[in-house]
Short mmCIF file of C-alpha atoms and ligand atoms in Angstrom, two decimals:
data_model
loop_
_atom_site.label_atom_id
_atom_site.label_comp_id
_atom_site.label_asym_id
_atom_site.label_seq_id
_atom_site.Cartn_x
_atom_site.Cartn_y
_atom_site.Cartn_z
CA UNK X 493 -29.04 10.84 3.83
CA UNK X 494 -27.65 12.08 7.15
CA UNK X 495 -24.67 10.51 8.91
CA UNK X 496 -27.01 9.21 11.64
CA UNK X 497 -29.28 7.46 9.16
CA UNK X 498 -26.34 5.95 7.24
CA UNK X 499 -24.93 4.60 10.51
CA UNK X 500 -28.32 3.14 11.46
CA UNK X 501 -28.76 1.48 8.06
CA UNK X 502 -25.25 0.07 7.99
CA UNK X 503 -25.64 -1.30 11.50
CA UNK X 504 -28.79 -3.09 10.41
CA UNK X 505 -27.61 -4.27 7.00
CA UNK X 506 -23.84 -4.78 6.77
CA UNK X 507 -21.67 -7.58 8.06
CA UNK X 508 -19.99 -5.78 10.96
CA UNK X 509 -16.37 -5.93 9.78
CA UNK X 510 -15.54 -2.22 9.97
CA UNK X 511 -15.29 0.29 12.79
CA UNK X 512 -15.57 3.53 10.81
CA UNK X 513 -14.84 7.11 11.83
CA UNK X 514 -18.16 8.91 12.19
CA UNK X 515 -17.75 11.09 9.12
CA UNK X 516 -19.89 11.00 5.99
CA UNK X 517 -17.63 11.89 3.09
CA UNK X 518 -19.15 13.36 0.01
CA UNK X 519 -16.46 14.68 -2.29
CA UNK X 520 -12.80 15.45 -2.64
CA UNK X 521 -10.52 17.82 -4.46
CA UNK X 522 -6.72 17.86 -4.51
CA UNK X 523 -5.53 16.81 -1.05
CA UNK X 524 -8.83 17.66 0.65
CA UNK X 525 -12.00 15.72 1.37
CA UNK X 526 -15.33 17.24 2.27
CA UNK X 527 -18.07 15.81 4.48
CA UNK X 528 -21.83 16.14 4.24
CA UNK X 529 -21.76 19.23 6.48
CA UNK X 530 -19.25 20.99 4.24
CA UNK X 531 -16.27 20.45 6.59
CA UNK X 532 -12.95 20.12 4.81
CA UNK X 533 -10.31 17.57 5.84
CA UNK X 534 -6.63 17.52 4.92
CA UNK X 535 -5.85 13.98 3.83
CA UNK X 536 -2.61 12.38 5.04
CA UNK X 537 -3.92 8.87 4.45
CA UNK X 538 -4.97 8.71 0.76
CA UNK X 539 -7.60 6.02 1.32
CA UNK X 540 -4.77 3.87 2.80
CA UNK X 541 -2.33 4.58 0.02
CA UNK X 542 -4.74 4.36 -2.91
CA UNK X 543 -5.43 8.00 -3.79
CA UNK X 544 -1.85 8.85 -4.69
CA UNK X 545 -2.98 11.64 -7.01
CA UNK X 546 -5.50 12.99 -4.51
CA UNK X 547 -9.06 13.67 -5.62
CA UNK X 548 -10.51 14.80 -8.94
CA UNK X 549 -7.16 14.73 -10.70
CA UNK X 550 -7.81 16.27 -14.10
CA UNK X 551 -5.90 13.70 -16.21
CA UNK X 552 -7.48 10.76 -14.38
CA UNK X 553 -10.95 12.25 -14.75
CA UNK X 554 -10.39 12.75 -18.46
CA UNK X 555 -9.24 9.17 -19.03
CA UNK X 556 -12.03 7.76 -16.88
CA UNK X 557 -14.70 9.62 -18.79
CA UNK X 558 -13.23 8.77 -22.18
CA UNK X 559 -12.78 5.06 -21.47
CA UNK X 560 -16.08 4.64 -19.60
CA UNK X 561 -17.77 5.95 -22.72
CA UNK X 562 -16.06 3.27 -24.82
CA UNK X 563 -15.71 0.02 -22.89
CA UNK X 564 -15.67 -0.89 -19.20
CA UNK X 565 -15.44 -4.69 -19.12
CA UNK X 566 -15.00 -7.52 -21.62
CA UNK X 567 -13.72 -10.51 -19.50
CA UNK X 568 -10.40 -12.17 -20.19
CA UNK X 569 -11.85 -14.21 -23.04
CA UNK X 570 -11.05 -11.37 -25.46
CA UNK X 571 -8.28 -8.88 -26.17
CA UNK X 572 -8.39 -5.15 -25.50
CA UNK X 573 -5.55 -2.73 -26.14
CA UNK X 574 -4.64 -1.75 -22.57
CA UNK X 575 -3.36 -4.85 -20.73
CA UNK X 576 -0.29 -5.19 -22.94
CA UNK X 577 0.32 -1.42 -22.86
CA UNK X 578 0.12 -1.37 -19.09
CA UNK X 579 2.31 -4.48 -18.83
CA UNK X 580 4.87 -2.74 -21.03
CA UNK X 581 4.99 0.23 -18.64
CA UNK X 582 5.14 -1.91 -15.52
CA UNK X 583 7.85 -4.22 -16.84
CA UNK X 584 9.92 -1.26 -17.98
CA UNK X 585 9.86 0.44 -14.58
CA UNK X 586 10.27 -2.77 -12.55
CA UNK X 587 12.92 -4.62 -14.57
CA UNK X 588 10.63 -7.67 -14.58
CA UNK X 589 9.28 -9.22 -17.75
CA UNK X 590 5.67 -10.35 -17.31
CA UNK X 591 2.45 -9.15 -15.70
CA UNK X 592 -0.78 -10.69 -14.49
CA UNK X 593 -3.69 -8.40 -13.60
CA UNK X 594 -6.22 -8.87 -10.82
CA UNK X 595 -8.41 -6.62 -8.66
CA UNK X 596 -6.87 -6.11 -5.25
CA UNK X 597 -3.80 -6.50 -3.10
CA UNK X 598 -4.77 -9.75 -1.48
CA UNK X 599 -5.60 -11.25 -4.85
CA UNK X 600 -2.21 -10.24 -6.23
CA UNK X 601 -0.53 -11.81 -3.22
CA UNK X 602 -2.62 -14.97 -3.48
CA UNK X 603 -1.57 -15.29 -7.12
CA UNK X 604 2.08 -14.70 -6.24
CA UNK X 605 1.97 -17.62 -3.78
CA UNK X 606 0.40 -19.83 -6.44
CA UNK X 607 3.07 -18.78 -8.95
CA UNK X 608 5.79 -19.67 -6.43
CA UNK X 609 4.35 -23.14 -5.87
CA UNK X 610 3.75 -23.68 -9.60
CA UNK X 611 7.32 -22.61 -10.40
CA UNK X 612 8.72 -24.95 -7.74
CA UNK X 613 6.70 -27.81 -9.22
CA UNK X 614 7.97 -27.01 -12.71
CA UNK X 615 11.53 -27.22 -11.43
CA UNK X 616 11.31 -30.51 -9.54
CA UNK X 617 13.21 -33.34 -11.18
CA UNK X 618 13.22 -37.12 -11.04
CA UNK X 619 10.05 -37.43 -8.99
CA UNK X 620 11.51 -35.44 -6.08
CA UNK X 621 9.04 -33.51 -3.94
CA UNK X 622 8.77 -29.93 -5.24
CA UNK X 623 9.94 -27.24 -2.83
CA UNK X 624 6.87 -26.25 -0.87
CA UNK X 625 7.83 -24.26 2.23
CA UNK X 626 7.18 -20.54 2.31
CA UNK X 627 9.11 -18.24 4.63
CA UNK X 628 7.28 -15.07 5.64
CA UNK X 629 8.09 -12.42 8.22
CA UNK X 630 6.75 -11.73 11.68
CA UNK X 631 4.60 -8.62 11.81
CA UNK X 632 3.87 -8.71 8.08
CA UNK X 633 0.49 -8.12 6.42
CA UNK X 634 -0.40 -9.56 3.02
CA UNK X 635 -4.22 -9.46 2.93
CA UNK X 636 -7.41 -11.20 4.00
CA UNK X 637 -7.80 -14.23 1.72
CA UNK X 638 -6.59 -17.61 2.95
CA UNK X 639 -3.12 -17.72 1.40
CA UNK X 640 -2.49 -14.09 2.26
CA UNK X 641 -3.66 -14.68 5.82
CA UNK X 642 -1.48 -17.77 6.13
CA UNK X 643 1.61 -15.70 5.29
CA UNK X 644 0.59 -12.72 7.45
CA UNK X 645 2.84 -12.62 10.50
CA UNK X 646 0.26 -11.31 12.96
CA UNK X 647 -1.72 -13.93 14.87
CA UNK X 648 -4.74 -11.65 15.40
CA UNK X 649 -5.54 -11.78 11.67
CA UNK X 650 -4.88 -15.53 11.27
CA UNK X 651 -6.30 -17.15 14.37
CA UNK X 652 -10.06 -16.69 13.81
CA UNK X 653 -9.77 -18.59 10.52
CA UNK X 654 -7.39 -21.45 11.28
CA UNK X 655 -6.48 -23.93 9.95
CA UNK X 656 -4.81 -22.07 7.08
CA UNK X 657 -2.48 -23.00 4.22
CA UNK X 658 0.24 -25.36 5.45
CA UNK X 659 3.97 -25.06 4.83
CA UNK X 660 4.42 -21.48 6.05
CA UNK X 661 7.06 -20.55 8.66
CA UNK X 662 7.73 -17.12 10.10
CA UNK X 663 11.10 -15.44 10.56
CA UNK X 664 11.64 -12.59 13.03
CA UNK X 665 11.75 -9.26 11.19
CA UNK X 666 15.25 -8.39 9.96
CA UNK X 667 16.78 -11.32 11.91
CA UNK X 668 19.46 -12.65 9.55
CA UNK X 669 20.48 -15.44 11.91
CA UNK X 670 16.95 -16.81 12.03
CA UNK X 671 16.59 -16.48 8.27
CA UNK X 672 19.70 -18.60 7.75
CA UNK X 673 18.46 -21.14 10.33
CA UNK X 674 14.99 -21.50 8.80
CA UNK X 675 16.01 -21.50 5.15
CA UNK X 676 16.78 -24.79 3.41
CA UNK X 677 16.26 -26.45 0.05
CA UNK X 678 12.58 -27.18 0.82
CA UNK X 679 11.76 -23.45 0.70
CA UNK X 680 10.08 -22.32 -2.53
CA UNK X 681 9.76 -18.63 -1.62
CA UNK X 682 10.89 -15.98 0.83
CA UNK X 683 8.12 -13.40 1.16
CA UNK X 684 8.83 -9.87 2.29
CA UNK X 685 7.04 -6.52 2.37
CA UNK X 686 9.89 -4.22 1.40
CA UNK X 687 8.44 -1.71 3.84
CA UNK X 688 5.99 -3.23 6.31
CA UNK X 689 2.85 -1.10 6.34
CA UNK X 690 0.29 -2.55 8.74
CA UNK X 691 3.23 -3.76 10.84
CA UNK X 692 4.17 -0.20 11.79
CA UNK X 693 6.01 1.30 8.77
CA UNK X 694 9.22 -0.71 9.01
CA UNK X 695 11.63 -0.87 6.08
CA UNK X 696 13.36 -4.24 5.74
CA UNK X 697 17.10 -3.88 6.40
CA UNK X 698 19.45 -3.99 3.38
CA UNK X 699 21.37 -6.78 5.07
CA UNK X 700 18.24 -8.93 5.45
CA UNK X 701 16.93 -8.32 1.93
CA UNK X 702 20.31 -8.96 0.34
CA UNK X 703 20.69 -12.17 2.34
CA UNK X 704 17.22 -13.32 1.24
CA UNK X 705 18.26 -12.67 -2.37
CA UNK X 706 21.52 -14.59 -1.91
CA UNK X 707 19.90 -17.62 -0.27
CA UNK X 708 17.12 -17.88 -2.85
CA UNK X 709 19.60 -17.57 -5.73
CA UNK X 710 21.62 -20.42 -4.29
CA UNK X 711 18.76 -22.94 -4.28
CA UNK X 712 16.44 -21.61 -7.01
CA UNK X 713 13.78 -20.48 -4.56
CA UNK X 714 11.98 -17.22 -5.32
CA UNK X 715 12.24 -13.83 -3.66
CA UNK X 716 8.68 -12.50 -3.55
CA UNK X 717 8.17 -8.87 -2.55
CA UNK X 718 4.87 -7.35 -1.48
CA UNK X 719 4.87 -3.73 -2.64
CA UNK X 720 1.11 -3.35 -2.49
CA UNK X 721 1.45 -0.46 -0.04
CA UNK X 722 5.05 0.70 -0.57
CA UNK X 723 5.30 0.34 -4.37
CA UNK X 724 4.47 2.54 -7.35
CA UNK X 725 6.18 5.72 -6.27
CA UNK X 726 5.22 5.82 -2.59
CA UNK X 727 8.87 5.79 -1.45
CA UNK X 728 10.12 8.21 -4.13
CA UNK X 729 11.20 5.43 -6.52
CA UNK X 730 8.93 3.30 -8.65
CA UNK X 731 9.52 0.36 -6.31
CA UNK X 732 10.88 0.33 -2.78
CA UNK X 733 13.31 -2.50 -3.67
CA UNK X 734 15.03 -0.05 -6.01
CA UNK X 735 16.44 1.64 -2.90
CA UNK X 736 18.23 -1.63 -2.07
CA UNK X 737 19.81 -2.71 -5.36
CA UNK X 738 17.97 -6.05 -5.15
CA UNK X 739 15.82 -7.56 -7.90
CA UNK X 740 12.95 -9.81 -6.89
CA UNK X 741 11.52 -12.74 -8.87
CA UNK X 742 7.98 -11.60 -8.15
CA UNK X 743 6.58 -8.29 -6.97
CA UNK X 744 2.95 -7.52 -6.20
CA UNK X 745 1.38 -4.07 -6.54
CA UNK X 746 -2.15 -2.73 -6.17
CA UNK X 747 -3.33 0.22 -4.11
CA UNK X 748 -2.51 3.31 -6.24
CA UNK X 749 -2.22 1.47 -9.56
CA UNK X 750 -5.53 2.60 -11.05
CA UNK X 751 -5.92 5.82 -9.04
CA UNK X 752 -8.87 4.51 -6.99
CA UNK X 753 -10.30 1.84 -9.29
CA UNK X 754 -9.65 -1.73 -8.10
CA UNK X 755 -6.60 -3.13 -9.89
CA UNK X 756 -3.69 -5.26 -8.75
CA UNK X 757 -0.77 -6.81 -10.59
CA UNK X 758 1.77 -9.57 -10.19
CA UNK X 759 5.03 -8.80 -11.98
CA UNK X 760 7.48 -11.59 -12.57
CA UNK X 761 10.27 -13.07 -14.67
CA UNK X 762 9.97 -15.05 -17.88
CA UNK X 763 11.17 -18.15 -16.02
CA UNK X 764 8.35 -17.99 -13.49
CA UNK X 765 5.76 -17.05 -16.12
CA UNK X 766 6.66 -20.16 -18.11
CA UNK X 767 5.52 -22.33 -15.20
CA UNK X 768 1.94 -21.14 -15.86
CA UNK X 769 -0.28 -22.11 -18.76
CA UNK X 770 -3.84 -21.15 -19.77
CA UNK X 771 -6.40 -22.21 -17.18
CA UNK X 772 -4.00 -22.32 -14.21
CA UNK X 773 -4.88 -18.86 -12.93
CA UNK X 774 -7.37 -16.19 -13.91
CA UNK X 775 -9.85 -13.50 -12.95
CA UNK X 776 -13.19 -12.37 -14.35
CA UNK X 777 -12.68 -8.68 -13.66
CA UNK X 778 -8.88 -8.41 -13.47
CA UNK X 779 -7.24 -6.13 -16.01
CA UNK X 780 -10.44 -4.72 -17.52
CA UNK X 781 -10.16 -1.92 -20.08
CA UNK X 782 -11.33 0.87 -17.78
CA UNK X 783 -8.97 0.07 -14.90
CA UNK X 784 -6.01 -0.55 -17.24
CA UNK X 785 -6.55 2.67 -19.24
CA UNK X 786 -6.65 4.64 -15.98
CA UNK X 787 -3.54 2.85 -14.68
CA UNK X 788 -1.60 3.79 -17.82
CA UNK X 789 -2.56 7.41 -17.18
CA UNK X 790 -1.57 7.08 -13.52
CA UNK X 791 1.90 5.84 -14.50
CA UNK X 792 2.32 8.72 -16.97
CA UNK X 793 1.53 11.24 -14.24
CA UNK X 794 3.72 9.38 -11.74
CA UNK X 795 6.78 9.74 -13.95
CA UNK X 796 6.73 13.49 -13.38
CA UNK X 797 6.01 13.19 -9.66
CA UNK X 798 8.74 10.88 -8.35
CA UNK X 799 11.22 13.60 -7.48
CA UNK X 800 8.42 15.57 -5.80
CA UNK X 801 7.60 12.50 -3.68
CA UNK X 802 11.26 12.21 -2.63
CA UNK X 803 11.55 15.89 -1.76
CA UNK X 804 8.21 16.02 0.04
CA UNK X 805 9.10 12.80 1.86
CA UNK X 806 12.38 14.34 3.04
CA UNK X 807 10.54 17.44 4.19
CA UNK X 808 7.83 15.48 6.02
CA UNK X 809 10.52 13.34 7.63
CA UNK X 810 12.39 16.44 8.82
CA UNK X 811 9.20 17.83 10.39
CA UNK X 812 8.43 14.53 12.11
CA UNK X 813 12.03 14.33 13.36
CA UNK X 814 11.59 17.86 14.74
CA UNK X 815 8.50 16.67 16.64
CA UNK X 816 10.45 13.69 17.93
CA UNK X 817 13.19 15.96 19.29
CA UNK X 818 10.52 18.12 20.97
CA UNK X 819 8.19 15.48 22.46
CA UNK X 820 9.47 12.71 24.70
CA UNK X 821 6.41 10.54 23.89
CA UNK X 822 7.75 10.04 20.34
CA UNK X 823 9.92 6.94 20.26
CA UNK X 824 10.90 6.69 16.64
CA UNK X 825 10.22 8.05 13.16
CA UNK X 826 10.57 5.45 10.38
CA UNK X 827 9.87 4.90 6.72
CA UNK X 828 10.81 5.89 3.20
CA UNK X 829 9.56 8.73 0.99
CA UNK X 830 5.92 9.53 1.69
CA UNK X 831 5.38 6.34 3.70
CA UNK X 832 6.29 7.40 7.20
CA UNK X 833 5.43 6.24 10.70
CA UNK X 834 5.82 7.85 14.10
CA UNK X 835 5.95 5.38 16.97
CA UNK X 836 4.56 6.78 20.23
CA UNK X 837 5.09 5.44 23.73
CA UNK X 838 1.62 3.88 24.01
CA UNK X 839 -1.32 2.64 21.98
CA UNK X 840 -3.68 4.87 23.97
CA UNK X 841 -1.67 7.97 23.14
CA UNK X 842 -1.60 7.02 19.44
CA UNK X 843 -5.35 6.39 19.42
CA UNK X 844 -6.00 9.74 21.10
CA UNK X 845 -3.65 11.50 18.68
CA UNK X 846 -5.57 10.18 15.66
CA UNK X 847 -8.89 11.36 17.04
CA UNK X 848 -7.46 14.74 18.10
CA UNK X 849 -6.06 15.19 14.59
CA UNK X 850 -9.52 14.38 13.31
CA UNK X 851 -10.95 17.16 15.53
CA UNK X 852 -8.48 19.42 13.70
CA UNK X 853 -9.80 17.99 10.43
CA UNK X 854 -6.68 16.12 9.42
CA UNK X 855 -6.70 12.43 8.50
CA UNK X 856 -3.89 10.19 9.70
CA UNK X 857 -4.30 6.73 11.18
CA UNK X 858 -2.74 4.29 13.60
CA UNK X 859 -1.03 1.08 12.65
CA UNK X 860 0.50 -1.66 14.79
CA UNK X 861 -1.20 -0.15 17.88
CA UNK X 862 1.18 2.67 18.72
CA UNK X 863 2.42 4.01 15.37
CA UNK X 864 0.92 7.00 13.59
CA UNK X 865 0.91 6.42 9.85
CA UNK X 866 1.40 9.14 7.23
CA UNK X 867 0.53 8.20 3.63
CA UNK X 868 -0.36 11.52 2.00
CA UNK X 869 -1.19 11.87 -1.68
CA UNK X 870 1.94 12.31 -3.82
CA UNK X 871 0.75 15.82 -4.72
CA UNK X 872 1.12 17.04 -1.13
CA UNK X 873 2.85 20.43 -0.76
CA UNK X 874 5.09 21.83 1.99
CA UNK X 875 2.28 24.10 3.19
CA UNK X 876 0.09 21.05 3.84
CA UNK X 877 2.94 19.34 5.68
CA UNK X 878 3.41 22.47 7.80
CA UNK X 879 -0.32 22.54 8.58
CA UNK X 880 -0.28 18.89 9.64
CA UNK X 881 2.91 19.31 11.68
CA UNK X 882 1.51 22.33 13.56
CA UNK X 883 -1.62 20.36 14.43
CA UNK X 884 0.37 17.31 15.55
CA UNK X 885 2.64 19.54 17.65
CA UNK X 886 -0.46 20.87 19.41
CA UNK X 887 -1.81 17.36 19.91
CA UNK X 888 1.45 16.00 21.33
CA UNK X 889 1.73 19.07 23.58
CA UNK X 890 -1.79 18.42 24.93
CA UNK X 891 -3.00 21.84 23.72
CA UNK X 892 -6.70 22.28 22.95
CA UNK X 893 -7.63 22.60 19.27
CA UNK X 894 -7.61 26.11 17.82
CA UNK X 895 -11.07 27.13 16.59
CA UNK X 896 -11.39 26.03 12.98
CA UNK X 897 -12.56 28.63 10.52
CA UNK X 898 -15.66 27.09 8.99
CA UNK X 899 -14.50 26.80 5.46
CA UNK X 900 -16.68 25.23 2.87
CA UNK X 901 -14.70 23.66 0.07
CA UNK X 902 -14.99 25.78 -3.03
CA UNK X 903 -15.90 24.21 -6.31
CA UNK X 904 -12.53 22.87 -7.40
CA UNK X 905 -10.54 24.70 -10.01
CA UNK X 906 -8.24 22.82 -12.31
CA UNK X 907 -5.22 24.10 -10.39
CA UNK X 908 -6.58 22.98 -7.05
CA UNK X 909 -7.40 19.52 -8.33
CA UNK X 910 -3.80 19.13 -9.36
CA UNK X 911 -2.11 20.09 -6.15
C1 LIG S 1894 1.38 -4.77 2.11
C2 LIG S 1894 -0.03 -5.14 1.83
N1 LIG S 1894 -0.29 -6.29 1.23
C3 LIG S 1894 -1.55 -6.67 0.92
C4 LIG S 1894 -2.63 -5.89 1.27
C5 LIG S 1894 -4.03 -6.31 0.91
O1 LIG S 1894 -4.53 -5.48 -0.07
P1 LIG S 1894 -6.13 -5.40 -0.35
O2 LIG S 1894 -6.73 -4.77 0.85
O3 LIG S 1894 -6.23 -4.58 -1.60
O4 LIG S 1894 -6.59 -6.79 -0.56
C6 LIG S 1894 -2.40 -4.68 1.92
C7 LIG S 1894 -3.53 -3.84 2.33
O5 LIG S 1894 -3.44 -2.99 3.15
C8 LIG S 1894 -1.07 -4.30 2.20
O6 LIG S 1894 -0.81 -3.15 2.83
#
C-alpha cells in the first residue's frame, strides 16, 4: 500500500483524531526508522517516549518470541508467573510496596485517582465526609479519559468534554504560595508530573515537590506522581522523583515499560493498597503474560543503561546549550536526562523547525506550542546527538538542507539493533 492510498483510506475510515506526518513507516532498527521508500530517519522521539530501547532490540525480540509461543493472555481470573515477578522489580526500584497493572498511561492515572479517593474514604472517621478534593497543576497532562482529563491543567484538552469529574482545583506550576493557599484538610491528593512532558518539558522545582510532600504528610493526603513520560530511566534514574529525595504515595508509569507493548502500572504503599479489595478495580487485558514478560526483560536491560542515559543526557544538554548560546531564537533549554526541551521564541518557528528536521530525516516534535522536545531512545550515541545537533544548527541558522545521501537501511545486524 502506498502512502497516498493509506492516507485516502484513513481519511475515509478513521475517526479524525490525528494529524499525522505524511510518512509511511515500515520498519526500524536501533535508533533508526525506515519508510516505505527506503528513507532512513534518526529517531529523537521514541514513539513519544515508548521505544526506550529503540527498534528490534535483540533481548526484547527474544523474550517476545519465546513468550508469544507460550501464552499471550489469560485474563485476571487466573495466575501467571510474571505479574508478581514484575511487581517485585518495580517495587524494588521505586521503594513502593504494591503494583497494579493496566494497559496505558491514562488508565494508570485513572486508577491512581480512584485509589486516592478510596484511600481517603477508608481513612474517614465518625461519619465525617472523606477528603475529596484533588489538587493538580496548571499546564499538566495526565491523559484522555475523564478523570485524567479533569486533572489535566490545559483547558484545550478539557473543554470539549465538560462537565468533568468534580472536586479538582489547579495550582500554578511551581507556585508554593498558591499551593499553600489551596491546600487544606479536604484535599485527598496532590497530583504532579515530576517533569511535565506535554506542558513543555518542565521539571517541578525541589521546593514545590518537597512542600507538597510536607503538606500531604501533615494531613494524611496522598502525593501522587505521574511518571508516565519521565519515569523508568528517562531522566537517568529509575524515577524522576529520585532526583529530589522525595517519596510519593503513588506513582504511575507506562510508556517504555513493556518496550512498545501496551502496559501501565500504578505503584503504591501497603497503606493505600489496603483500601482496595477484590472487585473495586480491574482490567481485562492489564498485566497479561506477554506484556509482563517483556517488561521484566526491559527492566533487566535498563539496569545496565541508566548511567549511559545520564551521560548521554548531559551530552545532549551541552549540545542544546551550545545552540542556545549561538541562536537568539532559543529562549531556554530544560529537562532532565534524555527528556529535554528547547523553548523557541515562537510557535511558528518551532513548527517550522520540526518540519525542517523532518526534511533532514530526523524526528523531533513540538510540545506546548513553542518547545522542541527531545526524547531519544536510551541507546542513543554521541554520534547521533552530533548528527541531530548539526541539523538543528542548520535549521536555526535558516540554512537549506544539505543533500541527503540516499541510504537504504541495511538489514540490521545484532550490533546495530543494540545501539
Ligand atoms: C505524563 C503523561 N501522563 C499520562 C499520559 C497518557 O498516557 P497514554 O497516552 O498512554 O494514555 C501521557 C501521554 O503522553 C503523559 O505524557
